[in-house]
XYZ file of C-alpha atoms in Angstrom:
382
model
C 11.372 -15.166 30.010
C 11.191 -11.909 27.813
C 13.692 -11.056 24.806
C 14.542 -8.124 22.969
C 12.507 -7.811 19.724
C 14.321 -7.953 16.493
C 14.266 -4.494 14.941
C 13.780 -3.710 11.170
C 15.752 -0.596 10.530
C 14.207 1.058 7.301
C 15.415 3.088 4.835
C 12.603 5.139 2.938
C 13.117 5.801 -0.803
C 10.427 7.971 -2.319
C 8.855 10.353 -0.225
C 5.116 10.304 -1.631
C 1.789 9.123 -0.324
C 2.306 5.334 -0.010
C 5.747 5.882 1.701
C 3.744 8.149 4.295
C 1.331 5.641 4.628
C 4.071 2.826 5.419
C 5.780 5.033 7.593
C 2.900 6.122 9.604
C 2.059 2.466 10.035
C 5.149 1.386 11.406
C 5.024 4.241 14.025
C 2.214 2.379 15.779
C 3.329 0.367 18.718
C 3.305 -3.527 18.027
C 1.773 -4.182 21.356
C -1.525 -2.690 19.688
C -1.665 -5.487 17.506
C -0.464 -8.121 19.887
C 3.014 -8.206 18.512
C 6.105 -8.543 20.875
C 8.752 -10.262 18.875
C 9.796 -7.520 16.307
C 9.491 -3.752 15.868
C 10.273 -1.025 13.444
C 12.714 1.649 13.152
C 13.194 4.564 10.452
C 16.719 4.859 9.876
C 16.571 7.248 6.623
C 14.588 8.743 4.032
C 15.609 9.982 0.753
C 14.147 12.148 -1.699
C 15.323 14.122 -4.750
C 15.789 17.080 -2.387
C 17.056 17.024 1.087
C 14.327 19.705 1.925
C 11.489 17.255 1.118
C 13.249 14.355 2.704
C 13.522 16.220 6.014
C 9.841 17.593 5.807
C 8.778 14.001 5.232
C 10.515 12.679 8.289
C 9.354 15.954 10.345
C 5.747 15.293 9.304
C 5.298 11.361 9.669
C 7.927 10.256 12.180
C 9.600 13.116 14.133
C 10.338 10.764 17.069
C 11.287 7.801 14.732
C 9.054 4.887 14.425
C 7.931 2.401 17.027
C 11.267 1.048 18.044
C 12.872 4.493 18.494
C 9.759 5.556 20.578
C 10.536 2.069 22.763
C 14.147 2.894 23.245
C 15.272 -0.255 21.324
C 17.462 1.995 18.994
C 19.316 5.204 19.681
C 19.668 6.603 16.407
C 17.336 9.322 14.942
C 15.817 9.265 11.274
C 18.000 11.186 8.919
C 17.118 12.886 5.627
C 18.939 12.770 2.406
C 18.640 14.465 -0.786
C 19.510 11.359 -2.573
C 18.635 7.751 -2.793
C 22.158 6.965 -2.534
C 22.603 8.401 0.844
C 19.734 6.096 1.960
C 21.507 2.877 0.846
C 24.833 3.884 2.214
C 23.458 4.754 5.691
C 24.978 2.161 7.990
C 21.874 2.319 10.445
C 19.775 0.941 7.299
C 19.243 -2.754 7.028
C 16.244 -2.980 4.883
C 14.899 -0.464 1.945
C 11.451 0.301 1.540
C 10.905 1.539 -2.133
C 7.956 3.616 -2.810
C 8.649 5.562 -5.711
C 6.972 5.687 -9.367
C 6.200 2.415 -10.935
C 8.818 3.330 -13.586
C 11.589 4.060 -11.429
C 11.140 0.559 -9.378
C 14.024 -1.460 -11.068
C 16.559 1.111 -10.985
C 15.673 2.041 -7.497
C 15.739 -1.490 -6.215
C 18.837 -2.410 -8.183
C 20.737 0.410 -6.355
C 19.421 -0.919 -3.057
C 20.529 -4.560 -3.810
C 23.985 -3.713 -5.264
C 24.646 -1.989 -2.033
C 23.871 -5.235 -0.035
C 20.480 -3.770 1.525
C 17.374 -5.808 1.892
C 14.553 -4.497 -0.096
C 10.866 -4.285 0.213
C 9.563 -3.196 -3.683
C 6.219 -1.619 -3.758
C 3.929 -3.065 -6.415
C 3.924 -3.501 -9.474
C 7.474 -4.756 -8.486
C 8.751 -4.134 -11.923
C 7.267 -3.250 -15.589
C 7.899 -6.658 -16.909
C 8.869 -10.245 -15.674
C 12.389 -9.899 -17.242
C 12.955 -7.085 -14.942
C 11.727 -8.928 -11.844
C 14.122 -11.930 -12.863
C 17.086 -9.466 -12.961
C 16.400 -8.027 -9.456
C 16.163 -11.654 -8.374
C 19.274 -12.776 -9.889
C 21.120 -9.612 -7.818
C 19.511 -10.578 -4.728
C 20.743 -14.369 -4.985
C 24.419 -12.987 -5.658
C 24.140 -10.649 -2.920
C 22.141 -13.049 -0.503
C 20.061 -10.405 0.520
C 16.092 -10.242 0.890
C 13.769 -9.143 -1.677
C 10.039 -8.987 -1.748
C 7.432 -7.395 -3.772
C 5.162 -5.190 -1.480
C 1.834 -6.548 -2.014
C 0.275 -5.451 1.252
C -3.084 -7.168 0.881
C -1.576 -10.535 1.093
C -1.253 -9.891 4.825
C -4.724 -8.379 5.389
C -6.393 -9.985 8.571
C -9.465 -10.107 6.377
C -7.797 -11.683 3.209
C -6.264 -14.283 5.716
C -9.465 -15.308 7.434
C -11.157 -15.715 3.983
C -8.433 -17.742 2.924
C -8.864 -20.052 6.071
C -12.533 -20.081 5.598
C -12.132 -21.465 2.072
C -8.884 -23.627 2.185
C -9.214 -25.036 5.665
C -12.737 -24.857 6.983
C -14.468 -25.461 3.663
C -17.191 -23.044 4.383
C -18.485 -22.681 0.892
C -17.414 -25.963 -0.650
C -15.573 -26.224 -4.012
C -14.669 -22.957 -5.419
C -16.099 -22.231 -8.780
C -15.703 -18.635 -9.573
C -14.221 -15.492 -8.494
C -15.168 -11.992 -9.254
C -12.975 -9.161 -8.313
C -12.543 -5.456 -9.181
C -10.555 -2.523 -8.281
C -11.482 0.642 -10.296
C -11.878 4.475 -10.035
C -13.920 6.924 -11.620
C -10.923 9.176 -12.762
C -11.583 9.365 -16.416
C -12.437 13.087 -17.243
C -11.330 14.213 -13.917
C -7.562 13.884 -14.106
C -5.196 15.417 -16.540
C -3.211 13.083 -19.188
C 0.022 14.199 -17.262
C -1.296 12.117 -13.971
C 0.498 9.003 -13.211
C -2.819 6.972 -14.015
C -2.713 8.407 -17.555
C 0.764 9.079 -18.515
C 2.649 7.130 -20.953
C 6.125 8.536 -19.826
C 4.953 6.886 -16.298
C 3.609 3.724 -17.760
C 0.210 4.571 -16.284
C -3.099 2.659 -16.664
C -5.076 0.763 -14.328
C -3.600 -2.577 -15.319
C -0.324 -2.072 -13.420
C -1.604 0.378 -10.916
C -4.928 -1.330 -9.815
C -4.974 -4.810 -11.399
C -2.568 -6.433 -8.920
C -5.368 -6.329 -6.160
C -7.978 -8.402 -8.288
C -5.306 -10.588 -9.036
C -3.952 -11.099 -5.631
C -7.281 -12.233 -4.536
C -7.052 -14.644 -7.745
C -3.655 -15.882 -6.464
C -4.619 -16.489 -2.796
C -7.876 -17.913 -3.435
C -7.394 -19.984 -6.461
C -3.804 -20.447 -7.167
C -2.984 -21.207 -3.533
C -5.861 -23.508 -3.118
C -4.531 -26.669 -1.699
C -6.234 -28.885 -4.308
C -4.597 -26.561 -6.964
C -1.244 -27.285 -5.812
C 0.099 -23.945 -7.084
C -0.677 -24.987 -10.820
C -0.240 -21.650 -12.801
C -3.681 -20.718 -14.648
C -4.263 -22.850 -17.928
C -5.555 -19.842 -19.820
C -5.261 -15.931 -19.425
C -7.811 -14.095 -21.595
C -8.300 -10.237 -21.679
C -10.217 -7.206 -22.929
C -8.516 -3.968 -23.081
C -9.491 -0.252 -24.121
C -6.613 2.017 -24.655
C -6.473 5.795 -23.725
C -5.145 8.159 -26.215
C -2.121 8.531 -24.385
C -1.504 5.019 -25.095
C -2.134 3.504 -21.649
C -5.019 1.383 -20.746
C -8.166 2.728 -19.738
C -9.895 -0.311 -18.753
C -8.996 -3.883 -18.642
C -10.978 -7.218 -17.994
C -9.026 -10.330 -17.638
C -9.862 -14.032 -16.717
C -7.923 -16.724 -15.546
C -8.857 -20.498 -15.605
C -7.836 -23.123 -12.990
C -9.088 -26.562 -14.467
C -7.520 -28.687 -11.778
C -9.993 -27.108 -9.448
C -12.764 -26.459 -12.168
C -12.411 -22.627 -11.099
C -12.227 -19.235 -13.114
C -11.164 -15.814 -11.887
C -12.998 -12.850 -13.572
C -10.923 -9.311 -12.784
C -11.703 -5.835 -13.782
C -9.384 -2.816 -13.289
C -10.533 0.633 -15.047
C -10.673 4.334 -14.632
C -14.423 4.544 -15.656
C -16.141 3.549 -12.370
C -15.794 3.182 -8.881
C -15.623 -0.254 -7.294
C -18.553 -1.353 -5.414
C -17.409 -1.522 -1.875
C -19.995 -3.732 -0.398
C -18.905 -6.335 -2.753
C -15.523 -5.717 -4.407
C -14.646 -9.557 -4.377
C -17.304 -12.209 -4.581
C -16.028 -15.815 -4.156
C -18.724 -18.410 -5.250
C -18.575 -22.161 -4.167
C -20.736 -25.138 -4.291
C -21.911 -24.511 -0.789
C -22.337 -20.823 -0.801
C -20.746 -17.680 -1.479
C -18.114 -15.195 0.323
C -18.742 -11.269 -0.208
C -15.573 -9.079 0.554
C -16.339 -5.631 1.698
C -14.231 -2.334 2.081
C -11.730 -1.740 -0.282
C -10.095 -4.210 -2.598
C -6.820 -3.629 -1.282
C -7.794 -2.854 2.253
C -11.043 -5.269 3.164
C -12.618 -4.779 6.478
C -15.003 -7.506 6.507
C -16.867 -10.208 4.638
C -20.288 -11.993 4.573
C -20.688 -15.508 4.306
C -23.804 -16.561 2.332
C -24.444 -20.198 2.610
C -27.171 -22.137 0.453
C -29.933 -23.707 1.996
C -29.888 -26.721 -0.269
C -26.563 -27.022 -2.248
C -28.147 -29.635 -4.528
C -30.723 -27.190 -5.584
C -29.944 -25.393 -9.066
C -30.090 -21.586 -8.198
C -31.117 -22.303 -4.459
C -32.056 -19.795 -1.922
C -29.572 -18.724 0.679
C -29.591 -18.781 4.608
C -29.330 -15.522 6.570
C -26.319 -13.602 5.728
C -23.461 -14.094 8.369
C -21.121 -11.160 8.936
C -17.376 -11.272 9.863
C -16.134 -7.858 10.811
C -12.455 -7.666 11.282
C -12.009 -3.840 10.901
C -8.609 -2.460 12.197
C -7.381 0.824 13.198
C -4.091 0.217 11.308
C -3.638 1.387 7.635
C -2.893 -2.033 6.545
C 0.637 -1.775 5.638
C 2.063 -2.674 9.084
C 0.789 -6.394 8.697
C 3.178 -6.552 5.788
C 6.106 -4.750 7.320
C 5.784 -7.053 10.487
C 6.022 -10.273 8.259
C 9.298 -8.905 6.454
C 10.736 -8.130 9.936
C 10.115 -11.625 10.812
C 11.899 -12.894 7.510
C 14.953 -10.789 8.517
C 14.874 -11.880 12.098
C 15.068 -15.635 10.542
C 17.624 -14.828 8.235
C 15.307 -15.561 5.049
C 16.147 -13.881 1.591
C 12.729 -14.917 0.238
C 9.326 -14.883 1.957
C 7.244 -18.039 1.910
C 4.171 -15.936 1.626
C 5.281 -13.636 -1.342
C 7.875 -15.869 -2.951
C 9.952 -14.728 -5.991
C 8.246 -17.377 -8.384
C 4.842 -15.819 -7.400
C 5.868 -12.277 -8.186
C 7.413 -13.689 -11.552
C 4.013 -15.584 -12.406
C 1.937 -12.142 -11.645
C 4.297 -10.016 -13.938
C 4.227 -12.660 -16.726
C 0.488 -12.557 -16.506
C 0.534 -8.642 -17.014
C 3.129 -9.002 -19.921
C 0.374 -11.415 -21.827
C -2.332 -9.158 -21.097
C -0.579 -5.787 -22.172
C 0.657 -7.857 -25.369
C -3.026 -9.080 -26.063
C -4.421 -5.408 -25.573
C -1.687 -3.476 -27.632
C -0.281 -1.642 -24.685
C 3.359 -0.836 -25.680
C 5.682 0.928 -23.034
C 7.401 4.034 -24.176
C 11.278 3.315 -25.760
C 13.627 3.288 -22.739
C 11.182 2.497 -19.868
C 11.838 -1.205 -19.735
C 15.620 -1.557 -18.296
C 15.337 -5.154 -19.251
C 13.436 -6.187 -22.064
C 11.534 -9.528 -22.388
C 12.961 -12.164 -24.847
């Protein structure tokens, strides 16, 4: 017996690139990915100017998103020349925030204070204190809040996680190596968002969440680790003359499972897409391919004799899970289901894990000497 899908009615705050990717993805019909319990509508989009908001809607969802195309809702997307208009729109039940990192706290607070559910792009905030403040508002208002770490919901990451946590394909995990970097140094101006101190730039907050998410999903969430936080966090940072980081390496230890994660994020070199993340176990290794944030396939490389030191490998096994979607829709589907079930916190991206990741970055910044410009942090660390 069929039932009407639940529709997430999105308000979009910020009309830049990541928002365009998000909207393009939720315009795809759910049936193309075997989804029939939920769908998506774009109710509103807001920018600093009405012209830009309307231009955004006309370009990326002139007929609305999937639910509007299906006839599940009867309203059309509406543009606003302010974010306030979006959060006050009666057709909006959840707000997607795709603004600059330095704006995340203020924009999320605006939506939460208006009683709207929120999906907030990574990094959720500039520090852990800001995140704790947003969580307290979400609790008070009894509304959903989640950091948008889309890679957590990627089919390839989910498959790798199952291979390691449930199927035990490569034995006990010992090391994880993950990188997301860009060869941007000398090719972008100091005013660019990646290099600007006014925009809290640098690869740590912009690119670092992706190597860290592989660490969180494979090591922190390993059943044998029991979600025990890393025992030690060490880092090396090189600062740009603007004051932001130019290159950051960081390592996290998980002694409960005898594993260590080695992560890199820099603006000096491109990431090797044939092996951006390598997970080494006692019986073999997994090499993840594609882009660190949007993996498409992975290779299982088993040891012929795991008892031998530096032993030989059997023939590589390729697991190709390439998909047409941009990748953000898998996260959007998850959020829609959370709303459908009246949840205020995602079990797959809980508040405590965002706080932990923000605390990791706080420690790395402090160790590296990266200080935000005065006034950028809306809530200061203790």
